[in-house]
Amino acid sequence: MITQPAPACWLVGCATPPTVQWRRRAAGIGDTTPVYACHAHAISLDGAAHVHQPACTADPARLPSCSCTPEPLPPADEVPVAPAPPAAANLPPHWAPPPTSS
Ligand SMILES: [Zn+2]
Ligand SMILES: [Zn+2]
């Protein structure tokens, strides 16, 4: 059985287990690579919906913004099904879904 290394927060030296992720375009190839972040170092939920530039760095001083201009969102009918988000209680405050009135 192969054990994947636990993902780490993008901020080097941050030991907090990441709770969220977004995608960054991999340099040179048409693929994307996941970027993981803990609560304190997550970009905005809107920003995380976009694919970011290869050189994107989420500057701690600019959070929840990042240093790049993310790629535009694909047309709605091409949006892949998003993975199920973690439990709401496990999301950074600025990622919390709006309260439902049911
Ligand atoms: Zn962190
Ligand atoms: Zn970015």
PDB file of C-alpha atoms and ligand atoms in Angstrom:
ATOM      1  CA  MET A   1       0.000   0.000   0.000  1.00  0.00           C
ATOM      2  CA  ILE A   2       1.376   3.360  -1.043  1.00  0.00           C
ATOM      3  CA  THR A   3       0.986   6.123   1.473  1.00  0.00           C
ATOM      4  CA  GLN A   4       0.705   9.583  -0.025  1.00  0.00           C
ATOM      5  CA  PRO A   5       2.639  12.257   1.840  1.00  0.00           C
ATOM      6  CA  ALA A   6       0.304  14.497   3.764  1.00  0.00           C
ATOM      7  CA  PRO A   7      -0.321  17.758   1.915  1.00  0.00           C
ATOM      8  CA  ALA A   8       1.241  20.770   3.536  1.00  0.00           C
ATOM      9  CA  CYS A   9       0.237  24.415   3.603  1.00  0.00           C
ATOM     10  CA  TRP A  10       1.781  26.327   0.674  1.00  0.00           C
ATOM     11  CA  LEU A  11       3.528  28.643   3.127  1.00  0.00           C
ATOM     12  CA  VAL A  12       6.938  27.144   3.769  1.00  0.00           C
ATOM     13  CA  GLY A  13       7.395  26.673   7.461  1.00  0.00           C
ATOM     14  CA  CYS A  14       3.697  26.651   8.270  1.00  0.00           C
ATOM     15  CA  ALA A  15       2.975  23.504  10.233  1.00  0.00           C
ATOM     16  CA  THR A  16      -0.800  23.898  10.350  1.00  0.00           C
ATOM     17  CA  PRO A  17      -2.559  21.069   8.503  1.00  0.00           C
ATOM     18  CA  PRO A  18      -4.204  22.447   5.347  1.00  0.00           C
ATOM     19  CA  THR A  19      -7.976  22.451   5.197  1.00  0.00           C
ATOM     20  CA  VAL A  20      -8.598  23.878   1.717  1.00  0.00           C
ATOM     21  CA  GLN A  21      -7.061  23.777  -1.723  1.00  0.00           C
ATOM     22  CA  TRP A  22      -7.188  25.446  -5.129  1.00  0.00           C
ATOM     23  CA  ARG A  23      -5.514  24.804  -8.474  1.00  0.00           C
ATOM     24  CA  ARG A  24      -2.487  26.374 -10.079  1.00  0.00           C
ATOM     25  CA  ARG A  25      -1.469  25.940 -13.707  1.00  0.00           C
ATOM     26  CA  ALA A  26       1.631  23.767 -13.884  1.00  0.00           C
ATOM     27  CA  ALA A  27       4.426  25.530 -15.780  1.00  0.00           C
ATOM     28  CA  GLY A  28       5.065  24.110 -19.227  1.00  0.00           C
ATOM     29  CA  ILE A  29       2.312  21.546 -19.202  1.00  0.00           C
ATOM     30  CA  GLY A  30      -1.388  21.932 -19.659  1.00  0.00           C
ATOM     31  CA  ASP A  31      -2.148  20.499 -16.301  1.00  0.00           C
ATOM     32  CA  THR A  32      -2.901  21.952 -12.923  1.00  0.00           C
ATOM     33  CA  THR A  33      -1.388  21.245  -9.589  1.00  0.00           C
ATOM     34  CA  PRO A  34      -3.118  21.542  -6.238  1.00  0.00           C
ATOM     35  CA  VAL A  35      -2.163  24.221  -3.753  1.00  0.00           C
ATOM     36  CA  TYR A  36      -3.056  23.498  -0.169  1.00  0.00           C
ATOM     37  CA  ALA A  37      -3.613  25.999   2.581  1.00  0.00           C
ATOM     38  CA  CYS A  38      -4.549  26.115   6.200  1.00  0.00           C
ATOM     39  CA  HIS A  39      -7.222  28.425   7.572  1.00  0.00           C
ATOM     40  CA  ALA A  40      -4.833  31.320   8.092  1.00  0.00           C
ATOM     41  CA  HIS A  41      -3.264  31.158   4.642  1.00  0.00           C
ATOM     42  CA  ALA A  42      -6.265  30.435   2.411  1.00  0.00           C
ATOM     43  CA  ILE A  43      -7.096  32.818  -0.404  1.00  0.00           C
ATOM     44  CA  SER A  44     -10.717  33.817  -0.896  1.00  0.00           C
ATOM     45  CA  LEU A  45     -13.309  31.238  -1.837  1.00  0.00           C
ATOM     46  CA  ASP A  46     -13.971  33.147  -5.070  1.00  0.00           C
ATOM     47  CA  GLY A  47     -10.264  33.140  -5.843  1.00  0.00           C
ATOM     48  CA  ALA A  48     -10.032  29.434  -5.199  1.00  0.00           C
ATOM     49  CA  ALA A  49     -12.640  28.777  -7.884  1.00  0.00           C
ATOM     50  CA  HIS A  50     -10.117  29.924 -10.515  1.00  0.00           C
ATOM     51  CA  VAL A  51      -7.014  28.257 -11.880  1.00  0.00           C
ATOM     52  CA  HIS A  52      -4.021  30.375 -10.890  1.00  0.00           C
ATOM     53  CA  GLN A  53      -0.859  31.280 -12.780  1.00  0.00           C
ATOM     54  CA  PRO A  54       2.217  29.059 -12.408  1.00  0.00           C
ATOM     55  CA  ALA A  55       4.065  31.854 -10.622  1.00  0.00           C
ATOM     56  CA  CYS A  56       1.167  32.670  -8.331  1.00  0.00           C
ATOM     57  CA  THR A  57       2.115  33.083  -4.736  1.00  0.00           C
ATOM     58  CA  ALA A  58      -0.422  33.859  -2.085  1.00  0.00           C
ATOM     59  CA  ASP A  59       1.475  36.643  -0.334  1.00  0.00           C
ATOM     60  CA  PRO A  60       0.658  36.460   3.382  1.00  0.00           C
ATOM     61  CA  ALA A  61       0.504  40.257   3.434  1.00  0.00           C
ATOM     62  CA  ARG A  62      -2.149  40.273   0.698  1.00  0.00           C
ATOM     63  CA  LEU A  63      -4.363  37.393   1.777  1.00  0.00           C
ATOM     64  CA  PRO A  64      -7.053  36.561   0.958  1.00  0.00           C
ATOM     65  CA  SER A  65      -5.842  37.933  -2.395  1.00  0.00           C
ATOM     66  CA  CYS A  66      -2.934  36.441  -4.316  1.00  0.00           C
ATOM     67  CA  SER A  67      -0.184  37.796  -6.536  1.00  0.00           C
ATOM     68  CA  CYS A  68      -1.549  36.734  -9.924  1.00  0.00           C
ATOM     69  CA  THR A  69      -4.539  37.375 -12.140  1.00  0.00           C
ATOM     70  CA  PRO A  70      -6.297  34.004 -12.121  1.00  0.00           C
ATOM     71  CA  GLU A  71      -7.539  32.458 -15.338  1.00  0.00           C
ATOM     72  CA  PRO A  72     -11.149  33.266 -16.182  1.00  0.00           C
ATOM     73  CA  LEU A  73     -13.706  30.732 -15.128  1.00  0.00           C
ATOM     74  CA  PRO A  74     -14.727  28.280 -17.854  1.00  0.00           C
ATOM     75  CA  PRO A  75     -18.264  28.448 -19.248  1.00  0.00           C
ATOM     76  CA  ALA A  76     -20.764  27.086 -16.803  1.00  0.00           C
ATOM     77  CA  ASP A  77     -21.435  23.988 -18.877  1.00  0.00           C
ATOM     78  CA  GLU A  78     -17.741  23.093 -18.779  1.00  0.00           C
ATOM     79  CA  VAL A  79     -17.238  23.450 -15.069  1.00  0.00           C
ATOM     80  CA  PRO A  80     -16.202  20.098 -13.689  1.00  0.00           C
ATOM     81  CA  VAL A  81     -18.087  18.763 -10.772  1.00  0.00           C
ATOM     82  CA  ALA A  82     -16.429  20.205  -7.723  1.00  0.00           C
ATOM     83  CA  PRO A  83     -15.252  17.770  -5.108  1.00  0.00           C
ATOM     84  CA  ALA A  84     -17.337  17.698  -2.004  1.00  0.00           C
ATOM     85  CA  PRO A  85     -16.060  20.390   0.335  1.00  0.00           C
ATOM     86  CA  PRO A  86     -14.961  19.428   3.799  1.00  0.00           C
ATOM     87  CA  ALA A  87     -17.380  19.903   6.643  1.00  0.00           C
ATOM     88  CA  ALA A  88     -18.363  23.535   6.932  1.00  0.00           C
ATOM     89  CA  ALA A  89     -16.958  23.694  10.422  1.00  0.00           C
ATOM     90  CA  ASN A  90     -13.591  22.840   8.911  1.00  0.00           C
ATOM     91  CA  LEU A  91     -13.473  25.814   6.544  1.00  0.00           C
ATOM     92  CA  PRO A  92     -11.846  29.191   7.143  1.00  0.00           C
ATOM     93  CA  PRO A  93     -14.392  31.814   8.212  1.00  0.00           C
ATOM     94  CA  HIS A  94     -14.217  33.573   4.833  1.00  0.00           C
ATOM     95  CA  TRP A  95     -14.999  30.260   3.071  1.00  0.00           C
ATOM     96  CA  ALA A  96     -18.151  29.557   5.031  1.00  0.00           C
ATOM     97  CA  PRO A  97     -21.220  29.091   2.815  1.00  0.00           C
ATOM     98  CA  PRO A  98     -24.061  31.525   3.369  1.00  0.00           C
ATOM     99  CA  PRO A  99     -26.497  30.285   6.000  1.00  0.00           C
ATOM    100  CA  THR A 100     -29.500  28.436   4.646  1.00  0.00           C
ATOM    101  CA  SER A 101     -32.932  29.434   5.776  1.00  0.00           C
ATOM    102  CA  SER A 102     -34.532  26.019   5.719  1.00  0.00           C
TER     103      SER A 102
HETATM  104 ZN    ZN B   1      -0.624  27.857   6.685  1.00  0.00          ZN
HETATM  105 ZN    ZN B   2      -3.234  33.533  -7.987  1.00  0.00          ZN
END
